[in-house]
CSV table of C-alpha atoms in Angstrom, one decimal:
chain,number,residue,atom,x,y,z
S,1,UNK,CA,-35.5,22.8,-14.7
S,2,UNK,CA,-36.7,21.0,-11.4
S,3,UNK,CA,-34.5,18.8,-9.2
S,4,UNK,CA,-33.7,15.3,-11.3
S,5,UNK,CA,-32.7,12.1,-9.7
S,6,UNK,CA,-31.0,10.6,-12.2
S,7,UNK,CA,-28.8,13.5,-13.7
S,8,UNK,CA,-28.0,14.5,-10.1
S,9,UNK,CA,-26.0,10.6,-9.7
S,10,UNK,CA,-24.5,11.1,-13.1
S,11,UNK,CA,-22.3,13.7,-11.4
S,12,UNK,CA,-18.9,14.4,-13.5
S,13,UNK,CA,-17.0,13.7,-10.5
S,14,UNK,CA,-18.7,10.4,-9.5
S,15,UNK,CA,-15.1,8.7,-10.6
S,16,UNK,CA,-13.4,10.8,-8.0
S,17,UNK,CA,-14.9,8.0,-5.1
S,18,UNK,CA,-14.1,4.6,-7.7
S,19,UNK,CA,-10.3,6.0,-7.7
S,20,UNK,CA,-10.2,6.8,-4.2
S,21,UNK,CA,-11.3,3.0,-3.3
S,22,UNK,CA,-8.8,1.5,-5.6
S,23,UNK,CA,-6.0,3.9,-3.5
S,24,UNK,CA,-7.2,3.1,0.3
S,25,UNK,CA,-7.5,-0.6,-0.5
S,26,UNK,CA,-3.8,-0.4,-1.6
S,27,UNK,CA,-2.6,2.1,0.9
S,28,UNK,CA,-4.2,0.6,4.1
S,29,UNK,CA,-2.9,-3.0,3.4
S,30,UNK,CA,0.3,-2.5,3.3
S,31,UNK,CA,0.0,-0.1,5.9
S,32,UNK,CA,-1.0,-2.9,7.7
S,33,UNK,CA,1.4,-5.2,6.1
S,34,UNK,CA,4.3,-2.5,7.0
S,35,UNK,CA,3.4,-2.9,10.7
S,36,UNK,CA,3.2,-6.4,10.7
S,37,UNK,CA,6.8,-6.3,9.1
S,38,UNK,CA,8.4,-4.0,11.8
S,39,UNK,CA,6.6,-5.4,14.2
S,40,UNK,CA,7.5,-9.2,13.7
S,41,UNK,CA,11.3,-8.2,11.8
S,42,UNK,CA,11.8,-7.0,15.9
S,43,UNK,CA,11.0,-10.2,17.7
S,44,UNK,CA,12.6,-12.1,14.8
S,45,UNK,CA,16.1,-10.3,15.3
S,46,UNK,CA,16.1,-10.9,18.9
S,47,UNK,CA,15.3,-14.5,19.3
S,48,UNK,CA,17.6,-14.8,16.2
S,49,UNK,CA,20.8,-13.6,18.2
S,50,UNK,CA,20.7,-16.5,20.5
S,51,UNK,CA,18.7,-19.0,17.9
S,52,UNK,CA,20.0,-18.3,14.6
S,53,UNK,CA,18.9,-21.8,13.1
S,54,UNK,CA,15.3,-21.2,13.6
S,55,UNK,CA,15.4,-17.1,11.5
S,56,UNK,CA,14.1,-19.1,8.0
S,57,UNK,CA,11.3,-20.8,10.0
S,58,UNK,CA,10.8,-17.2,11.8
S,59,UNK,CA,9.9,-15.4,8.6
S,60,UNK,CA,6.6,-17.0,8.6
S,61,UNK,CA,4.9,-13.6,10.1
S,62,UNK,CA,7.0,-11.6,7.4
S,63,UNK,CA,5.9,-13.4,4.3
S,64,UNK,CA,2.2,-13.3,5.7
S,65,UNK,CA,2.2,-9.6,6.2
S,66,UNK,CA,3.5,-9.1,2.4
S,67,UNK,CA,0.7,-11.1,1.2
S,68,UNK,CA,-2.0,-8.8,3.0
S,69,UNK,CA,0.1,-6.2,0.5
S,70,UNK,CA,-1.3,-8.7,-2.4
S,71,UNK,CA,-4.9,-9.0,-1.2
S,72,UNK,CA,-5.2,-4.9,-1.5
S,73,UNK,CA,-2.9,-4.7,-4.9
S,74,UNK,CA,-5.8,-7.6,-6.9
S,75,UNK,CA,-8.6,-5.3,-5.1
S,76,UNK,CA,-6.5,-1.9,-6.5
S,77,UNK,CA,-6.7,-3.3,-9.8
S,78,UNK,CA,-9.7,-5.1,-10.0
S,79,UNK,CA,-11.6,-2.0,-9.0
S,80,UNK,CA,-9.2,0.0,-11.5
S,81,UNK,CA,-10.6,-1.7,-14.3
S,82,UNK,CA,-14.3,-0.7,-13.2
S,83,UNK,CA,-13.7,3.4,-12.8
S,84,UNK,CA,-14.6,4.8,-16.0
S,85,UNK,CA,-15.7,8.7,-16.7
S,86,UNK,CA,-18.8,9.3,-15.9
S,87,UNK,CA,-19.9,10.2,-19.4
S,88,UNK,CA,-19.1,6.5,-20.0
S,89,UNK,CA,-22.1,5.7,-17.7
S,90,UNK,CA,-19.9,5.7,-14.2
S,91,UNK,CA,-22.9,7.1,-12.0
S,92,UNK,CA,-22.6,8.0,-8.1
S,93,UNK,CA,-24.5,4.8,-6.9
S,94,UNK,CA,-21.2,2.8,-8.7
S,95,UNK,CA,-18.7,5.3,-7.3
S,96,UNK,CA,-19.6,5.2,-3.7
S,97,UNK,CA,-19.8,1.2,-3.9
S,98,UNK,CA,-16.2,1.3,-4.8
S,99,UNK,CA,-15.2,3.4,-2.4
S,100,UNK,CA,-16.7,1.1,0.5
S,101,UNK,CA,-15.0,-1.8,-1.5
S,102,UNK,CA,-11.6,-0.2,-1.5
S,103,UNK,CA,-12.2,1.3,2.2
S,104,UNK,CA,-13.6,-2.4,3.5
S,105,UNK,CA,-10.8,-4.1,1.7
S,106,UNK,CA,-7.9,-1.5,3.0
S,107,UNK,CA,-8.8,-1.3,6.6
S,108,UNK,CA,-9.4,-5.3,7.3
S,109,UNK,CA,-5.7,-5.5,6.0
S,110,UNK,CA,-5.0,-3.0,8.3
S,111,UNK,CA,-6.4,-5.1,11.1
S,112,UNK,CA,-4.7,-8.2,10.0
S,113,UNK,CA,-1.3,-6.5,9.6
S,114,UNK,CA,-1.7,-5.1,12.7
S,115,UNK,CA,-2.8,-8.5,14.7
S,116,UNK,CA,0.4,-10.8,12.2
S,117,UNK,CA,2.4,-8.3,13.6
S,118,UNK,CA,1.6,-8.7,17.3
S,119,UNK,CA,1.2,-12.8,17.4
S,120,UNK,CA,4.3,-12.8,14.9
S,121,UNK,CA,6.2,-10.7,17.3
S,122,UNK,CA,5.2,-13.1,20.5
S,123,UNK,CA,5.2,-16.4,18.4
S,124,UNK,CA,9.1,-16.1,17.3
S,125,UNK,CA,10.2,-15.0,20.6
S,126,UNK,CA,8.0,-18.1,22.2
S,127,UNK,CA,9.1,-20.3,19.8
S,128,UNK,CA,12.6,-19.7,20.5
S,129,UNK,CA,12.0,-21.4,23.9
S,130,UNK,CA,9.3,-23.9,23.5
S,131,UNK,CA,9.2,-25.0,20.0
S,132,UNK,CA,5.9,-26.9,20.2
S,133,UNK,CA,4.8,-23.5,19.9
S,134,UNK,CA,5.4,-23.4,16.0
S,135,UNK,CA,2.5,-25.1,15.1
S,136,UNK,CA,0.3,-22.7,17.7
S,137,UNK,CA,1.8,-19.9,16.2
S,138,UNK,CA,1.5,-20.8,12.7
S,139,UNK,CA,-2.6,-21.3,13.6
S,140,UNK,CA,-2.8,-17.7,15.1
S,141,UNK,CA,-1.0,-16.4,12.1
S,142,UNK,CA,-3.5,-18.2,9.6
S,143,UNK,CA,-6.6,-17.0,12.1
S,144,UNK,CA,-5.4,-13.0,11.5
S,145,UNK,CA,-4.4,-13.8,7.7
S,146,UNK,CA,-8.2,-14.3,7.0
S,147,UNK,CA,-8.7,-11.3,8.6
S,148,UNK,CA,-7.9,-9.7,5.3
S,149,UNK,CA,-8.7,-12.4,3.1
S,150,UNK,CA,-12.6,-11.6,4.5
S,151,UNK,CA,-11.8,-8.3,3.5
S,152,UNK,CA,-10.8,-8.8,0.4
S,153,UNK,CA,-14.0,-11.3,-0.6
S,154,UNK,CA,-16.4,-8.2,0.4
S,155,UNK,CA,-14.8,-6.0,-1.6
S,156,UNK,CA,-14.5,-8.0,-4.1
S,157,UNK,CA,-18.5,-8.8,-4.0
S,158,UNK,CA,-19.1,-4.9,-3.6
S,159,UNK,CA,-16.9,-3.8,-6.2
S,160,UNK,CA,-17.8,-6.2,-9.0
S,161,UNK,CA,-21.8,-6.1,-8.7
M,1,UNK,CA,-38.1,13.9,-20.2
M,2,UNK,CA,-37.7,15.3,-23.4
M,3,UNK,CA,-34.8,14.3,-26.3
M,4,UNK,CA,-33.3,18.1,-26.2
M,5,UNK,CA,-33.2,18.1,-22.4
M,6,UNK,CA,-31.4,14.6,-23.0
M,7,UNK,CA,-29.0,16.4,-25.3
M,8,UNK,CA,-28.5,19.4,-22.7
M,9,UNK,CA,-27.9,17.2,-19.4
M,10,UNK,CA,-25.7,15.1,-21.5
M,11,UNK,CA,-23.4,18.0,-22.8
M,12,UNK,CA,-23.0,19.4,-19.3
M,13,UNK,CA,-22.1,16.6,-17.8
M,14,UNK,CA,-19.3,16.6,-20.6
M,15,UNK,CA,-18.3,20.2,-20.3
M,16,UNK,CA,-18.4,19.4,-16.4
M,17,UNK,CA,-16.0,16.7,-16.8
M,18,UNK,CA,-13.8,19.2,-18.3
M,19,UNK,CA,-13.4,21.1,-15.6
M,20,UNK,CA,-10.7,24.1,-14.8
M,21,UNK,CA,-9.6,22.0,-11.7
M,22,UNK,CA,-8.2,19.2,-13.2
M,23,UNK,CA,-4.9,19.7,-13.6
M,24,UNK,CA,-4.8,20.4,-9.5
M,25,UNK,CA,-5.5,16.7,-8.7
M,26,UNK,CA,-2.9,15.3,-11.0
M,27,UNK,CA,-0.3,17.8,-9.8
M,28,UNK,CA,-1.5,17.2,-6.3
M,29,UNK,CA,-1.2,13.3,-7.0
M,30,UNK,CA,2.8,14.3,-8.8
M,31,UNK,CA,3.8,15.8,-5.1
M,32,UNK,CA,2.3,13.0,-2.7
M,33,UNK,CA,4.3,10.7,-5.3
M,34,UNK,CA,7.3,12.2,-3.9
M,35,UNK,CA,6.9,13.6,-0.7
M,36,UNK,CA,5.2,10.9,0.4
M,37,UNK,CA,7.5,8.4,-0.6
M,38,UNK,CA,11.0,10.5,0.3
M,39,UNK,CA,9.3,11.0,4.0
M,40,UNK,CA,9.4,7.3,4.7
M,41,UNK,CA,12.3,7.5,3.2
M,42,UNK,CA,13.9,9.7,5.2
M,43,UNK,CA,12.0,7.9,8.4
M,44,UNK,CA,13.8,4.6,7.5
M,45,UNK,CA,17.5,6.0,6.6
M,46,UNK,CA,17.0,7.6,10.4
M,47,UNK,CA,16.0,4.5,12.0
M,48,UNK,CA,18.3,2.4,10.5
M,49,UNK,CA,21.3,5.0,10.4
M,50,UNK,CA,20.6,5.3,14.3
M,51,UNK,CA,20.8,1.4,14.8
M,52,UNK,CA,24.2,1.3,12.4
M,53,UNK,CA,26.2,4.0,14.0
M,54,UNK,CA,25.6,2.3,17.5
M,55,UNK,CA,26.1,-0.9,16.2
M,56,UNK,CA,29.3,0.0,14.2
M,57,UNK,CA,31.4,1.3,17.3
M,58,UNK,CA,32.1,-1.5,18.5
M,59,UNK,CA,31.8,-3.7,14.7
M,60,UNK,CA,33.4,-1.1,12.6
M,61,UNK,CA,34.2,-4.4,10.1
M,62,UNK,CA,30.7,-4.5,9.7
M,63,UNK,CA,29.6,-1.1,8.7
M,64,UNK,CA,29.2,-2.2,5.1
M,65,UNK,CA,27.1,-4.9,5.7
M,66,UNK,CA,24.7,-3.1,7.3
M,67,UNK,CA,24.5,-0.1,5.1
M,68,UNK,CA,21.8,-2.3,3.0
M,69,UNK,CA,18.6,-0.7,4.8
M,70,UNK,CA,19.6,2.5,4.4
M,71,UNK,CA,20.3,1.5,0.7
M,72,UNK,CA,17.0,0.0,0.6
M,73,UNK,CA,15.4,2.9,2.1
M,74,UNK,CA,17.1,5.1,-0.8
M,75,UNK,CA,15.2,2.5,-3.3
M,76,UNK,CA,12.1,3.7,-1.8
M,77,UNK,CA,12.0,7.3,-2.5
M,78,UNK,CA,13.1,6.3,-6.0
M,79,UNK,CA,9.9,4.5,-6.4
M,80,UNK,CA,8.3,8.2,-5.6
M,81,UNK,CA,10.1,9.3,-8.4
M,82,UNK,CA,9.9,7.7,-10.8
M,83,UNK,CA,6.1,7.9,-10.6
M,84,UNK,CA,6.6,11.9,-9.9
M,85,UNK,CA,7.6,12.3,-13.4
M,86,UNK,CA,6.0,10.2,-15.3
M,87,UNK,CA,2.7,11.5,-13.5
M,88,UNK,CA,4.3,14.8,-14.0
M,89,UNK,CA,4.2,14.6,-17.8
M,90,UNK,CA,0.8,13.1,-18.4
M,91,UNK,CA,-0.6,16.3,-16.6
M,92,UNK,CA,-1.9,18.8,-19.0
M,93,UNK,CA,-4.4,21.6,-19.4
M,94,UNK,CA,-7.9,21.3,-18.4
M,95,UNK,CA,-9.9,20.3,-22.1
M,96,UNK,CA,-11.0,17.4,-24.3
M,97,UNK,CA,-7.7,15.3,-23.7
M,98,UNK,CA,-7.3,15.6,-19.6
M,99,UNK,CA,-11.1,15.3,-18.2
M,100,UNK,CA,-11.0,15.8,-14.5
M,101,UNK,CA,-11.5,11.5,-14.7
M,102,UNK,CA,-7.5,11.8,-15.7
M,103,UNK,CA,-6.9,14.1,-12.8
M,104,UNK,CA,-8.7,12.0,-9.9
M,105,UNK,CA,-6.9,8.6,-11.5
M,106,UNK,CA,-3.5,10.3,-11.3
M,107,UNK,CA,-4.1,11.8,-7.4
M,108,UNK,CA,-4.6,8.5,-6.4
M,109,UNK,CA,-1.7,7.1,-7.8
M,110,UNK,CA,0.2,9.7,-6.3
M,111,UNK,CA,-1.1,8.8,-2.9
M,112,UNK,CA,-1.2,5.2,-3.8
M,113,UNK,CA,3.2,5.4,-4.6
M,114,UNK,CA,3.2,7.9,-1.7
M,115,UNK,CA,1.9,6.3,1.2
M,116,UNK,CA,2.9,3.0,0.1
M,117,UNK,CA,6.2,4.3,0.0
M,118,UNK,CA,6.0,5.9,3.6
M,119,UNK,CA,5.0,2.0,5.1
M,120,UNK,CA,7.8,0.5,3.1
M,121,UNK,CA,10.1,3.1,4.8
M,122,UNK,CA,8.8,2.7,8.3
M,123,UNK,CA,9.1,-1.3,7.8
M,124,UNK,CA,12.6,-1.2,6.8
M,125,UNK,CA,13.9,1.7,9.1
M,126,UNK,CA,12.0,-0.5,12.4
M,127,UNK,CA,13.7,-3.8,10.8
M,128,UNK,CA,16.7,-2.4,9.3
M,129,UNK,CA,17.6,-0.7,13.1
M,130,UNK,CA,16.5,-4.5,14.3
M,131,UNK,CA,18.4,-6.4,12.3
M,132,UNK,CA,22.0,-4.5,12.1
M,133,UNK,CA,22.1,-4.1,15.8
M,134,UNK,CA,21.2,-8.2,15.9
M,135,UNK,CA,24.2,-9.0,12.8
M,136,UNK,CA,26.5,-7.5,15.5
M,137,UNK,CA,26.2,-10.0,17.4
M,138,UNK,CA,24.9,-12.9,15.6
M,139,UNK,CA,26.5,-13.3,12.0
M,140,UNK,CA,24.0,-15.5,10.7
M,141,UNK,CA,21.4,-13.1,11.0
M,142,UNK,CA,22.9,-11.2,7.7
M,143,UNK,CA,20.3,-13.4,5.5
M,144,UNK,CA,17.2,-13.4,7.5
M,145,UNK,CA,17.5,-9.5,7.9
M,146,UNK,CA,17.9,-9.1,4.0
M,147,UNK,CA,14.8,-11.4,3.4
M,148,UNK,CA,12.8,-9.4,5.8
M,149,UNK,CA,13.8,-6.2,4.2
M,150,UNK,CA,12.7,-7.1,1.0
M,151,UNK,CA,9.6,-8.2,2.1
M,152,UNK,CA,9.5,-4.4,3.1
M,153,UNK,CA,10.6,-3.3,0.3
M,154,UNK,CA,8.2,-5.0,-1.9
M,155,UNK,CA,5.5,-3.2,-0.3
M,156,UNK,CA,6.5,-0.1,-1.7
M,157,UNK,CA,6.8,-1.9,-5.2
M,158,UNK,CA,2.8,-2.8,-5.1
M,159,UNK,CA,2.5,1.0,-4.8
M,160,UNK,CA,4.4,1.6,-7.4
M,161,UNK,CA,2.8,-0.8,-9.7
M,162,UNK,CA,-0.5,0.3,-8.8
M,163,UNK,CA,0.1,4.2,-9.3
M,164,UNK,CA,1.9,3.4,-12.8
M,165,UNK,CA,-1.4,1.5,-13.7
M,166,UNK,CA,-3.7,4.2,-12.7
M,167,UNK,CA,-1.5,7.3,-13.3
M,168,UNK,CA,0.0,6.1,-16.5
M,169,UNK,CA,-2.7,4.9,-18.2
């Protein structure tokens, strides 16, 4: 039998690439997320030794990072619910389009975590002294959050076509 | 293309499907469950244990206070557990019932539970360390550091969730 096209994407392990976007968009957020935590947990803990009234406004950063974590768990399961078996019609061309969903999904968290973690950890500690900062610093956080959130509308365009 | 050769390519891909190597990927997704998850485990109890026992020499009053990360990070590698055995019984014998589309859905919940469990442990050793050595000398920071550290902790509950939805399912 000569070379075929189209049993060649039918490959039994086409759902091998669907499940491995679903994992890297969860993993690499909240990678990213995780940084952002540390990162912004450090400059909240010490601004908040010398400003403890201002640690509930300084959780801002924290609560932003964990919802990177939320933009890769809706991709996870959104492109869960598209990986079926290959017998069940699940060709290559599908596979590999999930994988670039999870993958585009995962690492923009990754790059938002990373930045929320950065401004958070220079916004609380510059807040502590000026706080006409707050507002600033709340922009900056919003500009990196979107970050992800473009992230997450790719994959979400890739993965559900 | 002819309706036998139809019938052929489609029973391959079937028997492919039941391939030998299954059972690896779902035992392979069993261990990064764990390891994974009791490695940031073990990289957050550190951190944080480092930050109490220099905090506590001088706050010894305060030593239960700030066990909590290290608590926390315990939490973590139960996460990894948890999923290690229930992953850990789904897995069976290459055949009919466990197609190698099983096996890949459980590896990556493995390494979903895993490595989501390994940033939940770095973000609560990096804040735990943080915020005991900061309660030492600021007691109003008790609250803010256990709000951060359940953000951190909640990380490594989306991996959870997400490998009990593809590995259980």
């Amino acid at each position: 039998m000569s070379y075929d096209l189209e049993t060649a994407e039918r490959a039994a392990y086409a759902p091998f690439f669907g499940y491995m976007g679903a994992a890297s968009a969860q993993i690499f957020t909240v990678l990213g997320a995780a940084y952002g935590t540390a990162k912004s947990a450090v400059g909240i803990c010490s601004m908040g030794v010398m400003r403890p009234e201002l640690i509930m406004k300084s959780v801002i950063p924290v609560i932003m990072a964990g919802i990177i974590g939320i933009y890769g768990l809706v991709v996870a399961m959104v492109l869960k619910g598209k990986v079926t078996s290959a017998s069940a019609g699940y060709d290559l061309n599908k596979g590999f389009a999930h994988l670039a969903a999870g993958l585009t999904c995962g690492l923009c968290g990754l790059g938002a975590g990373y930045a929320i973690g950065i401004v958070g950890d220079a916004g609380v500690r510059g807040t502590a002294q000026q706080p006409r900062l707050f507002v600033g610093m709340i922009l900056i956080l919003i500009f990196s959050e979107v970050l992800g959130l473009y992230g997450m509308i790719v994959a979400l365009i890739l993965g559900t076509s | 293309m002819s309706t036998d050769t139809k019938q052929i390519i489609a029973d391959a891909l079937l028997k492919n499907e039941q391939a030998m190597y299954g059972p690896f990927f779902g035992s392979l997704g069993v261990t990064s469950a764990m390891a994974f998850a009791a490695a940031g485990s073990a990289y957050g109890t550190a951190k944080a244990g480092t930050g109490i026992a220099s905090m506590a020499v001088a706050r010894p009053d305060l030593v239960m206070k700030a066990i909590i990360p290290v608590v926390m990070a315990g939490i973590v590698a139960i996460y990894g557990l948890v999923v290690a055995v229930i992953v850990s019984g789904k897995v069976e014998p290459a055949g009919a019932n466990y197609t190698i589309n099983n096996a890949f859905s459980q590896f990556a919940g493995g390494l979903v539970c895993g490595l989501c469990g390994l940033g939940a442990g770095y973000a609560i050793g990096i804040a735990g360390d943080a915020g005991v050595r900061a309660l030492s000398q600021q007691p109003r920071m008790f609250v803010g550091m256990i709000l951060i550290l359940i953000f951190a902790e909640v990380l490594g509950l989306y991996g959870m969730i997400v490998a009990l939805i593809l590995g259980a399912t």
